[in-house]
Amino acid sequence: MSGQDANSKDMLSRIHEQRVKDQNNDSTQTGAFPMVKAKKRISLDAKVTRTRLYSSILVTILCALLGFGYVLQINNTTSTYETMSEDELTKLISETNAQVQKLEQRKNELSSQLNALKDTADKNEKAAEIAKQNAQTNGILSGRLAATGEGVVIRISQGSKQKIDSAILFTLLEELRNSGAEVIEINNVRVVTSTYISGTAGSLVCDGTKLKSPFTIRAIGDSDNLQNAVNLAGGVGSRLKVKYGATVSVSPSDKVMIKSTRQAPQYTYAHVIGQ
């Protein structure tokens, strides 16, 4: 065998050996790249599911432990009373009854205090209401407060036969008072207990204020009684018409407004008894 043939045989042997080595290192048919096994990817949904499962299990265990502890507590409490002696139970019942009695007593005390406070509040409220009513009544009677109510409005013109004098107007005011008039006003002058009318015919003065005709008198009271006081046959209304020749009109009203007021008088000699 020639040297060339020997070299060719060696070359073929080396190629064969290299091919065997490549087949052992690479299980793919191509022989170009080694096969690497891919790792399994764990999905996010699977992780969430496992987390929820673990949480549910943990919660279930905790609930079971709590229930077990509650049962033990009840059993311990029951066993505590069961193991107490008769004297201890009697003492416990006596102490409980004493506490109940104290609580009932305290409840009654608080109820009595509450009722006393209610009575005091009611009395104070009633006293305040009475005081307010008295203040209003006194204010109306003294002329310090304006007033409104049922009554009549009387209008008198100047006489055609003779001028109206103070005497006939004063008589008219007295007739209205006697018929139950509670509040009277003449030409925006509030009439009170001390009111007087003076002056000569045609120049009349009421409590320092000059009166001009026609005269307007407003009176609050029973409208029927007040009308009768003026229109009574032979009464003051008839005299005004016959003797003085005046025109007299009486108008009943459910809402007579008397807005004029007077200052409260200052008494020098009169005092309330006891002061």
PDB file of C-alpha atoms in Angstrom:
ATOM      1  CA  MET A   1       0.000   0.000   0.000  1.00  0.00           C
ATOM      2  CA  SER A   2       1.319   3.300  -1.020  1.00  0.00           C
ATOM      3  CA  GLY A   3       1.768   6.292   1.329  1.00  0.00           C
ATOM      4  CA  GLN A   4      -1.022   8.224  -0.360  1.00  0.00           C
ATOM      5  CA  ASP A   5      -3.499   5.468   0.329  1.00  0.00           C
ATOM      6  CA  ALA A   6      -2.445   5.393   3.978  1.00  0.00           C
ATOM      7  CA  ASN A   7      -3.042   9.129   4.389  1.00  0.00           C
ATOM      8  CA  SER A   8      -6.450   8.844   2.801  1.00  0.00           C
ATOM      9  CA  LYS A   9      -7.384   6.051   5.175  1.00  0.00           C
ATOM     10  CA  ASP A  10      -6.260   8.086   8.198  1.00  0.00           C
ATOM     11  CA  MET A  11      -8.275  11.057   6.993  1.00  0.00           C
ATOM     12  CA  LEU A  12     -11.408   8.902   6.634  1.00  0.00           C
ATOM     13  CA  SER A  13     -10.878   7.476  10.136  1.00  0.00           C
ATOM     14  CA  ARG A  14     -10.615  10.933  11.695  1.00  0.00           C
ATOM     15  CA  ILE A  15     -13.760  12.101   9.887  1.00  0.00           C
ATOM     16  CA  HIS A  16     -15.653   9.058  11.072  1.00  0.00           C
ATOM     17  CA  GLU A  17     -14.527   9.543  14.663  1.00  0.00           C
ATOM     18  CA  GLN A  18     -15.516  13.223  14.598  1.00  0.00           C
ATOM     19  CA  ARG A  19     -18.930  12.333  13.181  1.00  0.00           C
ATOM     20  CA  VAL A  20     -19.489   9.797  15.992  1.00  0.00           C
ATOM     21  CA  LYS A  21     -18.541  12.406  18.559  1.00  0.00           C
ATOM     22  CA  ASP A  22     -20.921  14.931  16.994  1.00  0.00           C
ATOM     23  CA  GLN A  23     -23.790  12.414  17.075  1.00  0.00           C
ATOM     24  CA  ASN A  24     -23.146  11.730  20.756  1.00  0.00           C
ATOM     25  CA  ASN A  25     -23.110  15.451  21.662  1.00  0.00           C
ATOM     26  CA  ASP A  26     -26.087  16.461  19.537  1.00  0.00           C
ATOM     27  CA  SER A  27     -29.366  14.540  19.505  1.00  0.00           C
ATOM     28  CA  THR A  28     -30.823  16.620  16.715  1.00  0.00           C
ATOM     29  CA  GLN A  29     -30.864  15.349  13.194  1.00  0.00           C
ATOM     30  CA  THR A  30     -29.366  18.510  11.790  1.00  0.00           C
ATOM     31  CA  GLY A  31     -26.316  18.435  14.048  1.00  0.00           C
ATOM     32  CA  ALA A  32     -26.096  22.208  13.928  1.00  0.00           C
ATOM     33  CA  PHE A  33     -27.291  23.150  17.453  1.00  0.00           C
ATOM     34  CA  PRO A  34     -27.527  21.183  20.684  1.00  0.00           C
ATOM     35  CA  MET A  35     -31.068  20.661  21.954  1.00  0.00           C
ATOM     36  CA  VAL A  36     -31.821  22.493  25.240  1.00  0.00           C
ATOM     37  CA  LYS A  37     -34.966  21.443  27.121  1.00  0.00           C
ATOM     38  CA  ALA A  38     -37.281  24.493  27.826  1.00  0.00           C
ATOM     39  CA  LYS A  39     -38.320  25.109  31.452  1.00  0.00           C
ATOM     40  CA  LYS A  40     -42.027  25.186  32.192  1.00  0.00           C
ATOM     41  CA  ARG A  41     -43.389  28.748  32.749  1.00  0.00           C
ATOM     42  CA  ILE A  42     -45.613  29.173  35.794  1.00  0.00           C
ATOM     43  CA  SER A  43     -48.626  31.323  34.856  1.00  0.00           C
ATOM     44  CA  LEU A  44     -49.729  34.322  37.002  1.00  0.00           C
ATOM     45  CA  ASP A  45     -53.242  32.909  37.338  1.00  0.00           C
ATOM     46  CA  ALA A  46     -51.907  29.797  38.961  1.00  0.00           C
ATOM     47  CA  LYS A  47     -50.001  31.854  41.567  1.00  0.00           C
ATOM     48  CA  VAL A  48     -53.120  33.907  42.404  1.00  0.00           C
ATOM     49  CA  THR A  49     -55.202  30.752  42.747  1.00  0.00           C
ATOM     50  CA  ARG A  50     -52.671  29.198  45.112  1.00  0.00           C
ATOM     51  CA  THR A  51     -52.507  32.415  47.192  1.00  0.00           C
ATOM     52  CA  ARG A  52     -56.301  32.493  47.559  1.00  0.00           C
ATOM     53  CA  LEU A  53     -56.340  28.840  48.507  1.00  0.00           C
ATOM     54  CA  TYR A  54     -53.706  29.367  51.219  1.00  0.00           C
ATOM     55  CA  SER A  55     -55.603  32.408  52.553  1.00  0.00           C
ATOM     56  CA  SER A  56     -58.874  30.470  52.727  1.00  0.00           C
ATOM     57  CA  ILE A  57     -57.176  27.661  54.576  1.00  0.00           C
ATOM     58  CA  LEU A  58     -55.573  30.123  57.021  1.00  0.00           C
ATOM     59  CA  VAL A  59     -58.891  31.879  57.698  1.00  0.00           C
ATOM     60  CA  THR A  60     -60.630  28.562  58.251  1.00  0.00           C
ATOM     61  CA  ILE A  61     -57.973  27.534  60.765  1.00  0.00           C
ATOM     62  CA  LEU A  62     -58.251  30.856  62.640  1.00  0.00           C
ATOM     63  CA  CYS A  63     -62.050  30.581  62.828  1.00  0.00           C
ATOM     64  CA  ALA A  64     -61.753  27.065  64.145  1.00  0.00           C
ATOM     65  CA  LEU A  65     -59.288  28.226  66.815  1.00  0.00           C
ATOM     66  CA  LEU A  66     -61.556  31.093  67.875  1.00  0.00           C
ATOM     67  CA  GLY A  67     -64.577  28.804  68.142  1.00  0.00           C
ATOM     68  CA  PHE A  68     -62.560  26.347  70.168  1.00  0.00           C
ATOM     69  CA  GLY A  69     -61.434  29.123  72.519  1.00  0.00           C
ATOM     70  CA  TYR A  70     -65.004  30.362  72.949  1.00  0.00           C
ATOM     71  CA  VAL A  71     -66.210  26.885  73.839  1.00  0.00           C
ATOM     72  CA  LEU A  72     -63.405  26.528  76.370  1.00  0.00           C
ATOM     73  CA  GLN A  73     -64.320  29.869  77.934  1.00  0.00           C
ATOM     74  CA  ILE A  74     -67.976  28.850  78.312  1.00  0.00           C
ATOM     75  CA  ASN A  75     -66.986  25.525  79.788  1.00  0.00           C
ATOM     76  CA  ASN A  76     -64.594  27.239  82.209  1.00  0.00           C
ATOM     77  CA  THR A  77     -67.298  29.704  83.318  1.00  0.00           C
ATOM     78  CA  THR A  78     -69.804  26.925  83.843  1.00  0.00           C
ATOM     79  CA  SER A  79     -67.295  24.883  85.711  1.00  0.00           C
ATOM     80  CA  THR A  80     -66.439  27.913  87.857  1.00  0.00           C
ATOM     81  CA  TYR A  81     -70.016  28.179  89.162  1.00  0.00           C
ATOM     82  CA  GLU A  82     -70.255  24.426  89.486  1.00  0.00           C
ATOM     83  CA  THR A  83     -67.151  24.285  91.636  1.00  0.00           C
ATOM     84  CA  MET A  84     -68.314  27.107  93.961  1.00  0.00           C
ATOM     85  CA  SER A  85     -69.539  26.116  97.383  1.00  0.00           C
ATOM     86  CA  GLU A  86     -73.044  26.798  98.659  1.00  0.00           C
ATOM     87  CA  ASP A  87     -71.826  29.620 100.907  1.00  0.00           C
ATOM     88  CA  GLU A  88     -69.981  31.231  98.006  1.00  0.00           C
ATOM     89  CA  LEU A  89     -73.037  31.026  95.768  1.00  0.00           C
ATOM     90  CA  THR A  90     -75.235  32.469  98.531  1.00  0.00           C
ATOM     91  CA  LYS A  91     -72.813  35.327  99.035  1.00  0.00           C
ATOM     92  CA  LEU A  92     -72.679  35.983  95.296  1.00  0.00           C
ATOM     93  CA  ILE A  93     -76.482  36.069  95.071  1.00  0.00           C
ATOM     94  CA  SER A  94     -76.687  38.420  98.067  1.00  0.00           C
ATOM     95  CA  GLU A  95     -74.133  40.790  96.550  1.00  0.00           C
ATOM     96  CA  THR A  96     -76.002  40.744  93.232  1.00  0.00           C
ATOM     97  CA  ASN A  97     -79.312  41.506  94.968  1.00  0.00           C
ATOM     98  CA  ALA A  98     -77.693  44.348  96.880  1.00  0.00           C
ATOM     99  CA  GLN A  99     -76.350  45.852  93.672  1.00  0.00           C
ATOM    100  CA  VAL A 100     -79.789  45.564  92.065  1.00  0.00           C
ATOM    101  CA  GLN A 101     -81.402  47.320  95.046  1.00  0.00           C
ATOM    102  CA  LYS A 102     -78.844  50.121  94.916  1.00  0.00           C
ATOM    103  CA  LEU A 103     -79.464  50.574  91.207  1.00  0.00           C
ATOM    104  CA  GLU A 104     -83.234  50.670  91.771  1.00  0.00           C
ATOM    105  CA  GLN A 105     -82.788  53.215  94.561  1.00  0.00           C
ATOM    106  CA  ARG A 106     -80.579  55.373  92.375  1.00  0.00           C
ATOM    107  CA  LYS A 107     -83.132  55.102  89.569  1.00  0.00           C
ATOM    108  CA  ASN A 108     -85.899  56.309  91.900  1.00  0.00           C
ATOM    109  CA  GLU A 109     -83.751  59.212  93.103  1.00  0.00           C
ATOM    110  CA  LEU A 110     -83.019  60.298  89.550  1.00  0.00           C
ATOM    111  CA  SER A 111     -86.698  59.989  88.619  1.00  0.00           C
ATOM    112  CA  SER A 112     -87.682  62.175  91.575  1.00  0.00           C
ATOM    113  CA  GLN A 113     -85.084  64.779  90.621  1.00  0.00           C
ATOM    114  CA  LEU A 114     -86.306  64.745  87.032  1.00  0.00           C
ATOM    115  CA  ASN A 115     -89.933  65.224  88.126  1.00  0.00           C
ATOM    116  CA  ALA A 116     -88.900  68.063  90.446  1.00  0.00           C
ATOM    117  CA  LEU A 117     -87.031  69.763  87.615  1.00  0.00           C
ATOM    118  CA  LYS A 118     -90.063  69.370  85.340  1.00  0.00           C
ATOM    119  CA  ASP A 119     -92.355  70.853  88.004  1.00  0.00           C
ATOM    120  CA  THR A 120     -89.976  73.752  88.546  1.00  0.00           C
ATOM    121  CA  ALA A 121     -89.725  74.375  84.815  1.00  0.00           C
ATOM    122  CA  ASP A 122     -93.520  74.239  84.463  1.00  0.00           C
ATOM    123  CA  LYS A 123     -93.978  76.630  87.393  1.00  0.00           C
ATOM    124  CA  ASN A 124     -91.400  79.042  86.045  1.00  0.00           C
ATOM    125  CA  GLU A 125     -92.970  78.879  82.590  1.00  0.00           C
ATOM    126  CA  LYS A 126     -96.440  79.466  84.057  1.00  0.00           C
ATOM    127  CA  ALA A 127     -95.176  82.346  86.193  1.00  0.00           C
ATOM    128  CA  ALA A 128     -93.465  83.888  83.175  1.00  0.00           C
ATOM    129  CA  GLU A 129     -96.653  83.522  81.131  1.00  0.00           C
ATOM    130  CA  ILE A 130     -98.745  85.171  83.874  1.00  0.00           C
ATOM    131  CA  ALA A 131     -96.208  87.958  84.248  1.00  0.00           C
ATOM    132  CA  LYS A 132     -96.268  88.555  80.493  1.00  0.00           C
ATOM    133  CA  GLN A 133    -100.075  88.666  80.455  1.00  0.00           C
ATOM    134  CA  ASN A 134    -100.141  91.088  83.401  1.00  0.00           C
ATOM    135  CA  ALA A 135     -97.549  93.295  81.732  1.00  0.00           C
ATOM    136  CA  GLN A 136     -99.606  93.386  78.537  1.00  0.00           C
ATOM    137  CA  THR A 137    -102.845  94.095  80.416  1.00  0.00           C
ATOM    138  CA  ASN A 138    -101.270  96.832  82.495  1.00  0.00           C
ATOM    139  CA  GLY A 139     -99.615  98.290  79.415  1.00  0.00           C
ATOM    140  CA  ILE A 140    -102.943  98.465  77.585  1.00  0.00           C
ATOM    141  CA  LEU A 141    -104.860  99.901  80.553  1.00  0.00           C
ATOM    142  CA  SER A 142    -102.209 102.508  81.270  1.00  0.00           C
ATOM    143  CA  GLY A 143    -101.970 103.451  77.597  1.00  0.00           C
ATOM    144  CA  ARG A 144     -98.309 102.405  77.202  1.00  0.00           C
ATOM    145  CA  LEU A 145     -99.081  99.790  74.540  1.00  0.00           C
ATOM    146  CA  ALA A 146    -100.996  99.984  71.285  1.00  0.00           C
ATOM    147  CA  ALA A 147    -104.064  97.771  71.005  1.00  0.00           C
ATOM    148  CA  THR A 148    -106.404  96.200  68.482  1.00  0.00           C
ATOM    149  CA  GLY A 149    -109.662  94.310  68.689  1.00  0.00           C
ATOM    150  CA  GLU A 150    -113.397  94.360  68.176  1.00  0.00           C
ATOM    151  CA  GLY A 151    -115.096  97.714  68.659  1.00  0.00           C
ATOM    152  CA  VAL A 152    -116.545 100.780  66.959  1.00  0.00           C
ATOM    153  CA  VAL A 153    -115.341 103.897  65.153  1.00  0.00           C
ATOM    154  CA  ILE A 154    -117.438 107.029  65.861  1.00  0.00           C
ATOM    155  CA  ARG A 155    -117.213 110.120  63.666  1.00  0.00           C
ATOM    156  CA  ILE A 156    -118.778 113.420  64.761  1.00  0.00           C
ATOM    157  CA  SER A 157    -118.909 116.555  62.631  1.00  0.00           C
ATOM    158  CA  GLN A 158    -118.954 120.091  64.049  1.00  0.00           C
ATOM    159  CA  GLY A 159    -122.483 121.132  65.053  1.00  0.00           C
ATOM    160  CA  SER A 160    -124.500 123.305  62.699  1.00  0.00           C
ATOM    161  CA  LYS A 161    -126.617 124.717  65.546  1.00  0.00           C
ATOM    162  CA  GLN A 162    -123.855 125.280  68.028  1.00  0.00           C
ATOM    163  CA  LYS A 163    -120.251 124.208  68.396  1.00  0.00           C
ATOM    164  CA  ILE A 164    -119.533 121.056  70.306  1.00  0.00           C
ATOM    165  CA  ASP A 165    -118.252 121.723  73.812  1.00  0.00           C
ATOM    166  CA  SER A 166    -116.096 119.707  76.197  1.00  0.00           C
ATOM    167  CA  ALA A 167    -119.019 118.556  78.334  1.00  0.00           C
ATOM    168  CA  ILE A 168    -120.783 116.578  75.613  1.00  0.00           C
ATOM    169  CA  LEU A 169    -117.543 114.873  74.466  1.00  0.00           C
ATOM    170  CA  PHE A 170    -116.644 113.973  78.037  1.00  0.00           C
ATOM    171  CA  THR A 171    -120.154 112.535  78.499  1.00  0.00           C
ATOM    172  CA  LEU A 172    -119.648 110.434  75.362  1.00  0.00           C
ATOM    173  CA  LEU A 173    -116.389 109.027  76.718  1.00  0.00           C
ATOM    174  CA  GLU A 174    -118.082 108.141  80.023  1.00  0.00           C
ATOM    175  CA  GLU A 175    -120.945 106.393  78.239  1.00  0.00           C
ATOM    176  CA  LEU A 176    -118.441 104.283  76.269  1.00  0.00           C
ATOM    177  CA  ARG A 177    -116.574 103.349  79.457  1.00  0.00           C
ATOM    178  CA  ASN A 178    -119.791 102.388  81.194  1.00  0.00           C
ATOM    179  CA  SER A 179    -120.680 100.163  78.219  1.00  0.00           C
ATOM    180  CA  GLY A 180    -117.460  98.177  78.564  1.00  0.00           C
ATOM    181  CA  ALA A 181    -114.972 100.005  76.356  1.00  0.00           C
ATOM    182  CA  GLU A 182    -111.494  98.746  77.274  1.00  0.00           C
ATOM    183  CA  VAL A 183    -109.414 101.136  75.160  1.00  0.00           C
ATOM    184  CA  ILE A 184    -110.486 104.558  73.807  1.00  0.00           C
ATOM    185  CA  GLU A 185    -108.800 107.081  71.534  1.00  0.00           C
ATOM    186  CA  ILE A 186    -110.046 110.483  70.461  1.00  0.00           C
ATOM    187  CA  ASN A 187    -108.309 112.245  67.559  1.00  0.00           C
ATOM    188  CA  ASN A 188    -105.067 110.275  68.119  1.00  0.00           C
ATOM    189  CA  VAL A 189    -105.061 111.056  71.854  1.00  0.00           C
ATOM    190  CA  ARG A 190    -105.052 107.949  74.067  1.00  0.00           C
ATOM    191  CA  VAL A 191    -107.749 108.142  76.732  1.00  0.00           C
ATOM    192  CA  VAL A 192    -106.686 106.959  80.205  1.00  0.00           C
ATOM    193  CA  THR A 193    -108.194 107.203  83.694  1.00  0.00           C
ATOM    194  CA  SER A 194    -106.843 110.704  84.197  1.00  0.00           C
ATOM    195  CA  THR A 195    -107.950 112.067  80.800  1.00  0.00           C
ATOM    196  CA  TYR A 196    -109.842 115.363  80.808  1.00  0.00           C
ATOM    197  CA  ILE A 197    -111.293 117.596  78.105  1.00  0.00           C
ATOM    198  CA  SER A 198    -111.276 121.320  78.642  1.00  0.00           C
ATOM    199  CA  GLY A 199    -111.493 124.568  76.710  1.00  0.00           C
ATOM    200  CA  THR A 200    -114.311 126.475  75.113  1.00  0.00           C
ATOM    201  CA  ALA A 201    -116.512 125.382  72.250  1.00  0.00           C
ATOM    202  CA  GLY A 202    -114.516 125.417  69.061  1.00  0.00           C
ATOM    203  CA  SER A 203    -111.228 125.336  70.966  1.00  0.00           C
ATOM    204  CA  LEU A 204    -111.130 122.050  72.864  1.00  0.00           C
ATOM    205  CA  VAL A 205    -108.047 120.521  74.504  1.00  0.00           C
ATOM    206  CA  CYS A 206    -107.640 116.867  75.559  1.00  0.00           C
ATOM    207  CA  ASP A 207    -104.759 116.207  77.958  1.00  0.00           C
ATOM    208  CA  GLY A 208    -102.857 119.142  76.561  1.00  0.00           C
ATOM    209  CA  THR A 209    -103.517 118.312  72.868  1.00  0.00           C
ATOM    210  CA  LYS A 210    -105.836 120.542  70.832  1.00  0.00           C
ATOM    211  CA  LEU A 211    -108.824 118.741  69.302  1.00  0.00           C
ATOM    212  CA  LYS A 212    -110.045 119.704  65.845  1.00  0.00           C
ATOM    213  CA  SER A 213    -113.316 118.730  64.205  1.00  0.00           C
ATOM    214  CA  PRO A 214    -114.414 116.424  62.830  1.00  0.00           C
ATOM    215  CA  PHE A 215    -113.862 114.269  65.915  1.00  0.00           C
ATOM    216  CA  THR A 216    -112.977 110.596  65.512  1.00  0.00           C
ATOM    217  CA  ILE A 217    -113.369 108.301  68.496  1.00  0.00           C
ATOM    218  CA  ARG A 218    -112.165 104.705  68.414  1.00  0.00           C
ATOM    219  CA  ALA A 219    -113.251 102.322  71.148  1.00  0.00           C
ATOM    220  CA  ILE A 220    -112.386  98.622  71.655  1.00  0.00           C
ATOM    221  CA  GLY A 221    -115.035  96.469  73.321  1.00  0.00           C
ATOM    222  CA  ASP A 222    -118.290  94.694  72.579  1.00  0.00           C
ATOM    223  CA  SER A 223    -119.417  96.404  69.382  1.00  0.00           C
ATOM    224  CA  ASP A 224    -123.151  95.912  70.066  1.00  0.00           C
ATOM    225  CA  ASN A 225    -122.967  97.445  73.546  1.00  0.00           C
ATOM    226  CA  LEU A 226    -120.908 100.373  72.298  1.00  0.00           C
ATOM    227  CA  GLN A 227    -123.317 101.059  69.433  1.00  0.00           C
ATOM    228  CA  ASN A 228    -126.256 101.024  71.843  1.00  0.00           C
ATOM    229  CA  ALA A 229    -124.468 103.481  74.132  1.00  0.00           C
ATOM    230  CA  VAL A 230    -124.282 106.022  71.281  1.00  0.00           C
ATOM    231  CA  ASN A 231    -127.556 105.352  69.481  1.00  0.00           C
ATOM    232  CA  LEU A 232    -129.782 104.933  72.532  1.00  0.00           C
ATOM    233  CA  ALA A 233    -132.906 107.052  72.271  1.00  0.00           C
ATOM    234  CA  GLY A 234    -132.418 110.192  74.327  1.00  0.00           C
ATOM    235  CA  GLY A 235    -128.757 109.356  74.769  1.00  0.00           C
ATOM    236  CA  VAL A 236    -125.608 111.238  73.923  1.00  0.00           C
ATOM    237  CA  GLY A 237    -125.892 110.533  70.208  1.00  0.00           C
ATOM    238  CA  SER A 238    -129.400 111.950  70.047  1.00  0.00           C
ATOM    239  CA  ARG A 239    -128.344 115.096  71.915  1.00  0.00           C
ATOM    240  CA  LEU A 240    -125.439 115.646  69.531  1.00  0.00           C
ATOM    241  CA  LYS A 241    -127.822 115.507  66.598  1.00  0.00           C
ATOM    242  CA  VAL A 242    -130.739 117.473  68.102  1.00  0.00           C
ATOM    243  CA  LYS A 243    -129.030 120.055  70.288  1.00  0.00           C
ATOM    244  CA  TYR A 244    -125.798 120.635  68.370  1.00  0.00           C
ATOM    245  CA  GLY A 245    -126.910 119.734  64.866  1.00  0.00           C
ATOM    246  CA  ALA A 246    -123.931 117.380  64.462  1.00  0.00           C
ATOM    247  CA  THR A 247    -123.700 114.375  62.205  1.00  0.00           C
ATOM    248  CA  VAL A 248    -122.930 111.179  64.141  1.00  0.00           C
ATOM    249  CA  SER A 249    -121.933 107.865  62.529  1.00  0.00           C
ATOM    250  CA  VAL A 250    -121.094 104.629  64.349  1.00  0.00           C
ATOM    251  CA  SER A 251    -119.228 101.918  62.391  1.00  0.00           C
ATOM    252  CA  PRO A 252    -118.677  98.512  64.057  1.00  0.00           C
ATOM    253  CA  SER A 253    -115.446  96.671  63.194  1.00  0.00           C
ATOM    254  CA  ASP A 254    -113.750  93.404  64.075  1.00  0.00           C
ATOM    255  CA  LYS A 255    -110.361  95.093  64.002  1.00  0.00           C
ATOM    256  CA  VAL A 256    -110.212  98.542  65.485  1.00  0.00           C
ATOM    257  CA  MET A 257    -106.618  99.808  65.582  1.00  0.00           C
ATOM    258  CA  ILE A 258    -105.574 102.164  68.379  1.00  0.00           C
ATOM    259  CA  LYS A 259    -101.924 103.077  67.865  1.00  0.00           C
ATOM    260  CA  SER A 260    -101.573 106.122  70.120  1.00  0.00           C
ATOM    261  CA  THR A 261     -99.760 105.521  73.425  1.00  0.00           C
ATOM    262  CA  ARG A 262     -98.995 107.373  76.640  1.00  0.00           C
ATOM    263  CA  GLN A 263     -96.009 107.442  78.954  1.00  0.00           C
ATOM    264  CA  ALA A 264     -96.474 105.625  82.251  1.00  0.00           C
ATOM    265  CA  PRO A 265     -97.313 108.136  84.991  1.00  0.00           C
ATOM    266  CA  GLN A 266     -94.836 108.741  87.783  1.00  0.00           C
ATOM    267  CA  TYR A 267     -96.530 108.614  91.167  1.00  0.00           C
ATOM    268  CA  THR A 268     -95.158 110.765  93.964  1.00  0.00           C
ATOM    269  CA  TYR A 269     -97.368 109.778  96.889  1.00  0.00           C
ATOM    270  CA  ALA A 270     -98.881 106.437  95.939  1.00  0.00           C
ATOM    271  CA  HIS A 271     -96.822 103.285  96.674  1.00  0.00           C
ATOM    272  CA  VAL A 272     -97.475  99.575  96.508  1.00  0.00           C
ATOM    273  CA  ILE A 273     -98.444  98.122  99.883  1.00  0.00           C
ATOM    274  CA  GLY A 274     -95.487  96.408 101.496  1.00  0.00           C
ATOM    275  CA  GLN A 275     -92.812  98.634  99.967  1.00  0.00           C
TER     276      GLN A 275
END
